[in-house]
C-alpha cells in the first residue's frame, strides 16, 4: 500500500493498461486490499474527470472547423435468437451541427441485461471556437424539463479536487466481492474482404444502393468479442455464487471458454506470496527480458470467453460527409454516456476501405448485433421540416445547393414551455 501511495503522490497515471490489457484498478482489486482499491479508485475518477472536462470543448472546437450539416443515423438491433429478436428496439438519431453547436435527438436512452430504456431526449452542446468553455443542455421532452450546465475549463479544473472524488465504501466493497470483468473488441487480425455475387466464373464484386448512395459491400472477418474474468481475489463462496448466477444461454451462444489458474509448476524455491515465480527486480524491469507466463503479485485466475463474429460494411465514395472530420467527433461525444455508441466508436477507428461507411453491421454484446445506417444528409435545417419517425423524407445525394447548408438557430434554443431545473 505504501508503494501505491508514493506513486500516486507523484501523479502516476492510473488510467493506463498493462501489456495484457488490465488497468491499474483491475490490478488493485486483485490484491484484495480495500485501502489500495480506495486510493486507486479515487485517483482514477479524478484523472478521468479532468480529461473529460477538457474533452468536450476540444471536440466542439474540432467540428466547428467543418461545414454545417444535418444527418440521421438509424439504429436497428437484431439477434439470431428468435425470442430476443422480437423485443429488439430501433432508433433514429437526428443530428444538427452548426459551427461549434451540436444537437442530437434520441429515443433509445440505454439498455442493460436486455432491458431497454426509452425516452425522448435532445442533447444540445454549445461551444466556441477557442475551446475555452462549453455548455451541455439535456432536454427531456417527455417531462418537458431542461437541465443545463455551462463550464469554463480552467475554472472547472481549479474547482475539481481529489477530496471531491472519495469513493463510497459500498463501491469499494462491491468491487472486491465481484469478478473483475474486461470486455473488448479484438480486431488485431481483422481483414476486410470484398463481397461477391453470382456463381463460379460469373462472380462479380457486390455493390448495393443504400439511401441512394452506390456502395461497395465488404465483410470484416476475424472480429472477436473477448470477455476476460478474474477471480483470484474472491473467496470460494463468492466464486460459487458467481458461477451459479451465470446466464444459462451462454452454453449455446457459440462462446469459446478457457480457464487459466495459478501457475503452480512455475513456483520456485525463493518464491513468496507476492512473487510466486521469484522474479528479480532486474528481470521484471528489463524490457528485453521475456517474462513468458511469470509475473509478480497474486497468481491470476482468469477465464477468457471468445465469440467470433463477422461485421459488414457498405462503403460509398459518394457520401458528402467526412467520417474523420465530421462524424467521428460526434460519435466520440455520444460514446461518453452511451454503450452502443462506445462500441461503434471502437469500430470506426479501424482502417476502413476507401469511402464512407453508409451502413455498418457490428456485434454489440453476446447475442446482440447493431445495424447503423447513415442518411438524410442536409434534408432538414429546422425542427419542423423532418418527420420525427425518421428517414421518410429526402435521402441520398441531391443536386449541389447554390449556397452552403445552414441550420436554423432555433434548433439550438430551449423550448419556451419547458421548465429549466436549477
Coordinates of C-alpha atoms in Angstrom, one line a residue:
X1 CA 0.0 0.0 0.0
X2 CA 2.9 2.4 0.8
X3 CA 4.4 1.9 -2.7
X4 CA 1.0 2.7 -4.3
X5 CA 0.7 5.8 -2.1
X6 CA 4.1 7.1 -3.2
X7 CA 3.4 6.5 -6.9
X8 CA 0.0 8.3 -6.6
X9 CA 1.6 11.2 -4.7
X10 CA 3.9 11.6 -7.6
X11 CA 1.0 11.8 -10.1
X12 CA 1.3 8.3 -11.6
X13 CA -1.3 7.8 -14.4
X14 CA -3.9 5.3 -13.1
X15 CA -5.8 5.2 -16.4
X16 CA -3.1 3.2 -18.1
X17 CA -3.3 -0.5 -19.1
X18 CA -0.5 -3.1 -18.9
X19 CA 0.6 -5.3 -21.8
X20 CA -2.1 -7.8 -21.0
X21 CA -4.8 -5.1 -21.1
X22 CA -5.5 -4.9 -17.4
X23 CA -6.0 -1.5 -15.9
X24 CA -4.4 -0.2 -12.7
X25 CA -7.8 -0.5 -11.0
X26 CA -8.1 -4.2 -12.1
X27 CA -4.7 -5.0 -10.5
X28 CA -5.6 -3.1 -7.4
X29 CA -8.8 -5.1 -7.0
X30 CA -6.9 -8.4 -7.5
X31 CA -4.8 -7.6 -4.3
X32 CA -8.0 -7.8 -2.2
X33 CA -6.8 -4.8 -0.3
X34 CA -9.6 -2.3 0.4
X35 CA -7.1 0.5 1.1
X36 CA -5.4 0.1 -2.3
X37 CA -8.7 -0.1 -4.2
X38 CA -9.9 3.1 -2.4
X39 CA -6.8 5.1 -3.3
X40 CA -6.7 3.9 -6.9
X41 CA -10.4 4.4 -7.5
X42 CA -10.2 8.0 -6.1
X43 CA -7.3 9.0 -8.3
X44 CA -8.7 7.3 -11.4
X45 CA -12.0 9.2 -11.1
X46 CA -10.1 12.4 -10.5
X47 CA -7.9 11.9 -13.6
X48 CA -10.8 10.8 -15.8
X49 CA -13.0 13.7 -14.8
X50 CA -10.1 16.2 -15.6
X51 CA -9.6 14.6 -19.0
X52 CA -13.4 14.6 -19.8
X53 CA -13.7 18.3 -18.9
X54 CA -11.2 19.3 -21.5
X55 CA -12.5 16.8 -24.0
X56 CA -16.0 18.2 -24.8
X57 CA -14.9 21.7 -25.7
X58 CA -12.0 20.3 -27.7
X59 CA -14.4 18.1 -29.8
X60 CA -16.8 21.0 -30.3
X61 CA -13.8 23.2 -31.4
X62 CA -12.8 20.4 -33.9
X63 CA -16.2 20.2 -35.5
X64 CA -16.6 24.0 -35.7
X65 CA -14.0 24.0 -38.4
X66 CA -16.1 21.8 -40.7
X67 CA -19.1 22.7 -42.9
X68 CA -22.5 22.6 -41.2
X69 CA -24.8 19.7 -41.8
X70 CA -27.9 17.6 -40.8
X71 CA -27.8 13.8 -40.7
X72 CA -29.7 10.9 -39.4
X73 CA -28.4 7.6 -38.0
X74 CA -30.8 4.7 -38.0
X75 CA -30.0 2.1 -35.3
X76 CA -31.6 -1.3 -35.7
X77 CA -30.8 -4.0 -33.1
X78 CA -31.1 -7.7 -34.2
X79 CA -30.4 -11.1 -32.7
X80 CA -30.2 -14.6 -34.1
X81 CA -32.1 -15.8 -31.0
X82 CA -35.8 -15.6 -32.1
X83 CA -37.3 -14.6 -28.7
X84 CA -34.7 -11.9 -28.2
X85 CA -35.0 -10.6 -31.8
X86 CA -38.7 -9.9 -31.3
X87 CA -38.1 -7.4 -28.5
X88 CA -35.0 -5.7 -30.1
X89 CA -35.7 -1.9 -30.5
X90 CA -34.7 0.6 -33.1
X91 CA -33.9 4.3 -33.0
X92 CA -33.4 7.2 -35.4
X93 CA -30.8 9.5 -34.1
X94 CA -31.2 13.0 -35.7
X95 CA -28.1 15.3 -35.7
X96 CA -27.8 19.0 -36.4
X97 CA -24.4 20.7 -36.5
X98 CA -23.8 24.4 -36.9
X99 CA -20.4 26.0 -36.1
X100 CA -19.4 24.9 -32.5
X101 CA -23.1 23.9 -31.8
X102 CA -24.4 20.4 -31.9
X103 CA -27.9 18.9 -31.3
X104 CA -28.5 15.1 -31.1
X105 CA -32.1 13.8 -30.7
X106 CA -32.5 10.2 -29.5
X107 CA -35.3 7.9 -28.2
X108 CA -33.2 5.0 -27.1
X109 CA -31.5 6.1 -23.8
X110 CA -29.7 2.8 -23.0
X111 CA -30.0 -0.8 -22.2
X112 CA -28.8 -3.4 -19.7
X113 CA -29.4 -7.1 -19.5
X114 CA -31.8 -7.0 -22.4
X115 CA -33.9 -4.3 -20.7
X116 CA -34.4 -1.2 -22.9
X117 CA -34.8 2.3 -21.6
X118 CA -36.9 4.6 -23.9
X119 CA -37.5 8.3 -23.8
X120 CA -37.5 11.4 -26.0
X121 CA -34.3 13.4 -25.3
X122 CA -32.3 16.2 -27.0
X123 CA -28.7 16.7 -26.2
X124 CA -27.5 20.2 -27.1
X125 CA -23.8 21.1 -27.0
X126 CA -22.7 24.7 -27.3
X127 CA -19.1 25.7 -27.5
X128 CA -17.0 28.4 -29.0
X129 CA -14.1 28.3 -31.5
X130 CA -11.3 28.8 -28.9
X131 CA -12.4 25.7 -26.9
X132 CA -12.3 27.5 -23.5
X133 CA -15.8 26.9 -22.4
X134 CA -18.8 24.6 -23.3
X135 CA -22.4 24.2 -22.3
X136 CA -24.4 21.0 -22.2
X137 CA -28.2 21.1 -22.3
X138 CA -30.3 18.0 -21.8
X139 CA -33.9 18.4 -22.9
X140 CA -36.4 15.8 -21.6
X141 CA -39.4 16.1 -24.0
X142 CA -41.4 13.5 -22.0
X143 CA -41.5 15.6 -18.8
X144 CA -40.8 19.0 -20.5
X145 CA -37.8 19.6 -18.3
X146 CA -34.4 21.1 -19.2
X147 CA -31.1 20.5 -17.4
X148 CA -28.2 22.8 -18.3
X149 CA -24.6 23.1 -17.2
X150 CA -22.1 25.6 -18.5
X151 CA -18.4 25.4 -17.5
X152 CA -15.2 27.2 -18.3
X153 CA -12.4 24.6 -18.5
X154 CA -9.8 26.4 -16.4
X155 CA -12.3 27.3 -13.7
X156 CA -13.8 23.8 -13.6
X157 CA -10.4 22.1 -13.3
X158 CA -9.5 24.6 -10.5
X159 CA -12.6 23.6 -8.6
X160 CA -12.0 19.9 -9.1
X161 CA -10.3 18.4 -6.1
X162 CA -9.1 15.0 -5.1
X163 CA -11.2 15.2 -2.0
X164 CA -14.4 15.6 -4.0
X165 CA -13.7 12.2 -5.6
X166 CA -13.7 10.0 -2.5
X167 CA -15.4 6.7 -3.3
X168 CA -18.1 5.2 -1.1
X169 CA -17.2 2.2 1.0
X170 CA -20.0 0.3 -0.6
X171 CA -18.5 0.8 -4.1
X172 CA -15.1 -0.5 -2.9
X173 CA -16.8 -3.5 -1.2
X174 CA -18.8 -4.3 -4.4
X175 CA -15.7 -4.4 -6.5
X176 CA -13.8 -6.6 -4.0
X177 CA -16.6 -9.1 -3.9
X178 CA -17.3 -9.3 -7.7
X179 CA -15.3 -10.8 -10.5
X180 CA -13.0 -8.4 -12.5
X181 CA -14.6 -8.1 -15.9
X182 CA -13.0 -6.7 -19.1
X183 CA -14.9 -6.8 -22.5
X184 CA -13.2 -5.7 -25.7
X185 CA -13.5 -5.9 -29.4
X186 CA -10.4 -7.8 -30.7
X187 CA -9.6 -6.6 -34.2
X188 CA -5.9 -7.4 -34.3
X189 CA -6.4 -9.9 -37.1
X190 CA -9.3 -8.2 -38.8
X191 CA -9.4 -8.5 -42.6
X192 CA -11.8 -6.7 -45.0
X193 CA -12.9 -8.8 -47.9
X194 CA -15.0 -7.6 -50.8
X195 CA -18.3 -9.4 -51.1
X196 CA -19.1 -11.1 -54.5
X197 CA -22.3 -12.2 -56.2
X198 CA -23.0 -14.8 -58.8
X199 CA -21.5 -18.2 -59.3
X200 CA -18.1 -19.6 -60.4
X201 CA -16.7 -17.6 -63.4
X202 CA -19.7 -15.2 -63.4
X203 CA -18.8 -13.9 -59.9
X204 CA -18.7 -10.1 -59.7
X205 CA -17.9 -7.7 -56.9
X206 CA -21.1 -6.9 -55.0
X207 CA -22.5 -3.4 -54.8
X208 CA -25.7 -2.1 -53.3
X209 CA -27.6 1.2 -53.2
X210 CA -28.0 2.5 -49.6
X211 CA -30.2 5.6 -49.3
X212 CA -29.5 6.4 -52.9
X213 CA -25.7 6.1 -52.5
X214 CA -23.8 3.5 -54.5
X215 CA -21.9 1.4 -52.0
X216 CA -19.3 -1.5 -52.2
X217 CA -20.1 -4.3 -49.8
X218 CA -17.3 -5.7 -47.6
X219 CA -17.1 -8.3 -44.8
X220 CA -14.8 -7.8 -41.9
X221 CA -13.5 -11.2 -40.8
X222 CA -11.8 -12.2 -37.6
X223 CA -13.8 -9.9 -35.3
X224 CA -13.8 -11.3 -31.8
X225 CA -15.7 -10.1 -28.7
X226 CA -13.4 -11.1 -25.8
X227 CA -14.6 -11.2 -22.2
X228 CA -12.0 -11.8 -19.6
X229 CA -12.9 -12.6 -16.0
X230 CA -10.5 -12.7 -13.0
X231 CA -11.5 -14.3 -9.7
X232 CA -8.3 -14.7 -7.7
X233 CA -9.4 -12.1 -5.1
X234 CA -12.7 -13.8 -4.4
X235 CA -13.5 -16.3 -1.6
X236 CA -14.6 -19.8 -2.5
X237 CA -18.2 -18.9 -1.6
X238 CA -18.1 -15.8 -3.8
X239 CA -16.7 -17.9 -6.7
X240 CA -19.5 -20.5 -6.3
X241 CA -22.1 -17.7 -6.2
X242 CA -20.8 -16.1 -9.4
X243 CA -20.8 -19.5 -11.3
X244 CA -24.4 -20.1 -10.1
X245 CA -25.5 -16.7 -11.3
X246 CA -24.2 -17.2 -14.9
X247 CA -26.6 -16.8 -17.8
X248 CA -27.6 -20.4 -18.9
X249 CA -28.0 -19.0 -22.5
X250 CA -24.2 -18.8 -22.7
X251 CA -23.8 -22.5 -23.2
X252 CA -25.2 -22.4 -26.7
X253 CA -24.1 -19.0 -27.9
X254 CA -21.0 -20.2 -29.6
X255 CA -18.8 -19.0 -26.8
X256 CA -15.3 -20.5 -26.5
X257 CA -14.1 -20.5 -22.9
X258 CA -10.7 -21.1 -21.5
X259 CA -9.7 -21.1 -17.8
X260 CA -6.2 -20.3 -16.6
X261 CA -5.4 -21.0 -13.0
X262 CA -2.3 -20.2 -10.9
X263 CA 0.9 -21.4 -12.5
X264 CA 1.9 -23.9 -9.8
X265 CA 4.6 -25.5 -12.0
X266 CA 6.4 -22.2 -12.2
X267 CA 6.7 -21.7 -8.4
X268 CA 10.3 -21.6 -7.5
X269 CA 12.5 -22.1 -4.4
X270 CA 12.8 -18.5 -3.4
X271 CA 9.2 -17.5 -4.2
X272 CA 6.9 -15.5 -1.9
X273 CA 3.2 -14.9 -1.8
X274 CA 3.6 -11.7 -3.8
X275 CA 6.3 -13.1 -6.1
X276 CA 5.4 -16.7 -6.7
X277 CA 7.8 -17.2 -9.6
X278 CA 10.8 -15.5 -7.8
X279 CA 11.3 -12.7 -10.4
X280 CA 14.2 -10.4 -9.6
X281 CA 13.8 -6.6 -10.0
X282 CA 16.3 -6.6 -12.8
X283 CA 14.3 -9.2 -14.7
X284 CA 11.0 -7.5 -14.1
X285 CA 12.0 -4.0 -15.3
X286 CA 14.2 -5.2 -18.2
X287 CA 12.1 -4.6 -21.4
X288 CA 14.3 -7.1 -23.3
X289 CA 13.6 -9.9 -20.8
X290 CA 10.9 -12.4 -21.8
X291 CA 8.7 -13.0 -18.7
X292 CA 6.7 -15.7 -20.5
X293 CA 3.9 -16.7 -18.1
X294 CA 5.8 -15.4 -15.0
X295 CA 4.5 -12.3 -13.1
X296 CA 4.6 -10.7 -9.7
X297 CA 1.6 -10.4 -7.4
X298 CA -1.1 -12.9 -6.5
X299 CA -1.3 -15.7 -9.2
X300 CA -4.0 -14.8 -11.7
X301 CA -7.2 -17.0 -12.1
X302 CA -8.5 -15.9 -15.5
X303 CA -11.4 -17.1 -17.6
X304 CA -11.4 -15.9 -21.2
X305 CA -14.6 -16.2 -23.3
X306 CA -14.3 -15.5 -27.0
X307 CA -17.0 -15.1 -29.6
X308 CA -16.2 -14.8 -33.3
X309 CA -18.3 -12.5 -35.4
X310 CA -18.4 -11.1 -38.9
X311 CA -19.0 -7.4 -39.4
X312 CA -20.4 -6.0 -42.6
X313 CA -19.6 -2.7 -44.3
X314 CA -21.2 -0.7 -47.1
X315 CA -18.6 1.8 -48.3
X316 CA -19.7 4.7 -50.5
X317 CA -17.4 7.3 -52.1
X318 CA -20.4 9.5 -53.0
X319 CA -21.4 10.3 -49.4
X320 CA -21.0 14.1 -48.8
X321 CA -19.7 14.0 -45.2
X322 CA -16.3 13.2 -43.8
X323 CA -16.1 10.3 -41.3
X324 CA -12.9 11.6 -39.6
X325 CA -13.7 15.3 -39.5
X326 CA -17.5 15.5 -39.1
X327 CA -18.9 12.2 -37.8
X328 CA -16.2 10.6 -35.6
X329 CA -16.1 13.6 -33.1
X330 CA -19.9 13.3 -32.7
X331 CA -19.7 9.6 -32.1
X332 CA -16.9 10.3 -29.6
X333 CA -19.1 12.7 -27.7
X334 CA -22.0 10.3 -27.5
X335 CA -19.8 7.4 -26.5
X336 CA -19.1 9.0 -23.2
X337 CA -22.6 8.2 -22.0
X338 CA -23.9 5.5 -24.4
X339 CA -22.7 1.9 -24.5
X340 CA -23.8 1.3 -28.2
X341 CA -22.1 4.5 -29.3
X342 CA -19.0 3.4 -27.5
X343 CA -18.9 0.1 -29.4
X344 CA -19.4 2.0 -32.7
X345 CA -16.6 4.3 -31.7
X346 CA -14.2 1.3 -31.3
X347 CA -15.1 0.0 -34.7
X348 CA -14.9 3.2 -36.8
X349 CA -11.4 3.9 -35.7
X350 CA -10.2 0.9 -37.8
X351 CA -8.5 1.4 -41.1
X352 CA -11.6 1.1 -43.4
X353 CA -11.5 0.6 -47.2
X354 CA -11.9 3.9 -49.2
X355 CA -15.2 5.8 -48.8
X356 CA -17.8 6.4 -46.0
X357 CA -19.5 3.5 -44.2
X358 CA -23.1 4.4 -45.1
X359 CA -24.2 1.1 -43.4
X360 CA -22.5 -0.9 -40.7
X361 CA -23.4 -4.2 -39.1
X362 CA -21.4 -4.9 -35.9
X363 CA -21.7 -7.2 -32.9
X364 CA -22.6 -5.5 -29.6
X365 CA -22.9 -7.9 -26.7
X366 CA -23.1 -11.7 -27.0
X367 CA -26.3 -12.3 -28.9
X368 CA -27.0 -8.7 -30.0
X369 CA -26.0 -7.0 -33.3
X370 CA -26.4 -3.5 -34.4
X371 CA -27.1 -2.2 -37.9
X372 CA -26.4 1.5 -38.3
X373 CA -27.4 3.4 -41.5
X374 CA -26.5 7.0 -42.3
X375 CA -28.7 9.1 -44.5
X376 CA -31.0 12.2 -44.9
X377 CA -27.9 14.4 -45.2
X378 CA -28.9 18.1 -45.2
X379 CA -32.6 17.3 -45.6
X380 CA -33.6 19.3 -42.6
X381 CA -32.5 22.8 -41.4
X382 CA -35.2 23.2 -38.8
X383 CA -37.1 21.0 -36.3
X384 CA -40.3 21.2 -38.3
X385 CA -39.1 20.0 -41.7
X386 CA -38.4 16.4 -40.9
X387 CA -40.8 13.7 -39.7
X388 CA -40.0 12.6 -36.1
X389 CA -40.5 9.0 -37.2
X390 CA -37.2 9.0 -39.1
X391 CA -35.8 8.9 -42.6
X392 CA -39.0 9.2 -44.6
X393 CA -38.0 12.4 -46.3
X394 CA -35.4 13.1 -48.9
X395 CA -32.3 10.9 -48.8
X396 CA -29.2 10.3 -50.7
X397 CA -27.2 12.7 -53.0
X398 CA -29.1 15.7 -54.2
X399 CA -28.2 18.4 -56.6
X400 CA -25.5 20.7 -55.4
X401 CA -27.0 23.6 -53.4
X402 CA -26.5 27.2 -54.6
X403 CA -25.2 28.1 -51.2
X404 CA -23.7 26.2 -48.1
X405 CA -26.2 24.4 -45.9
X406 CA -27.3 26.5 -42.9
X407 CA -29.0 25.2 -39.8
X408 CA -31.7 27.5 -38.3
X409 CA -30.5 28.9 -34.9
X410 CA -33.9 27.9 -33.4
X411 CA -32.7 24.3 -33.4
X412 CA -30.4 25.0 -30.5
X413 CA -32.8 27.0 -28.4
X414 CA -34.6 25.7 -25.3
X415 CA -38.4 25.3 -25.8
X416 CA -40.2 28.2 -24.1
X417 CA -42.9 26.0 -22.4
X418 CA -40.3 23.7 -20.7
X419 CA -39.2 24.1 -17.1
X420 CA -35.5 24.7 -16.5
X421 CA -34.1 22.9 -13.5
X422 CA -32.0 24.9 -11.0

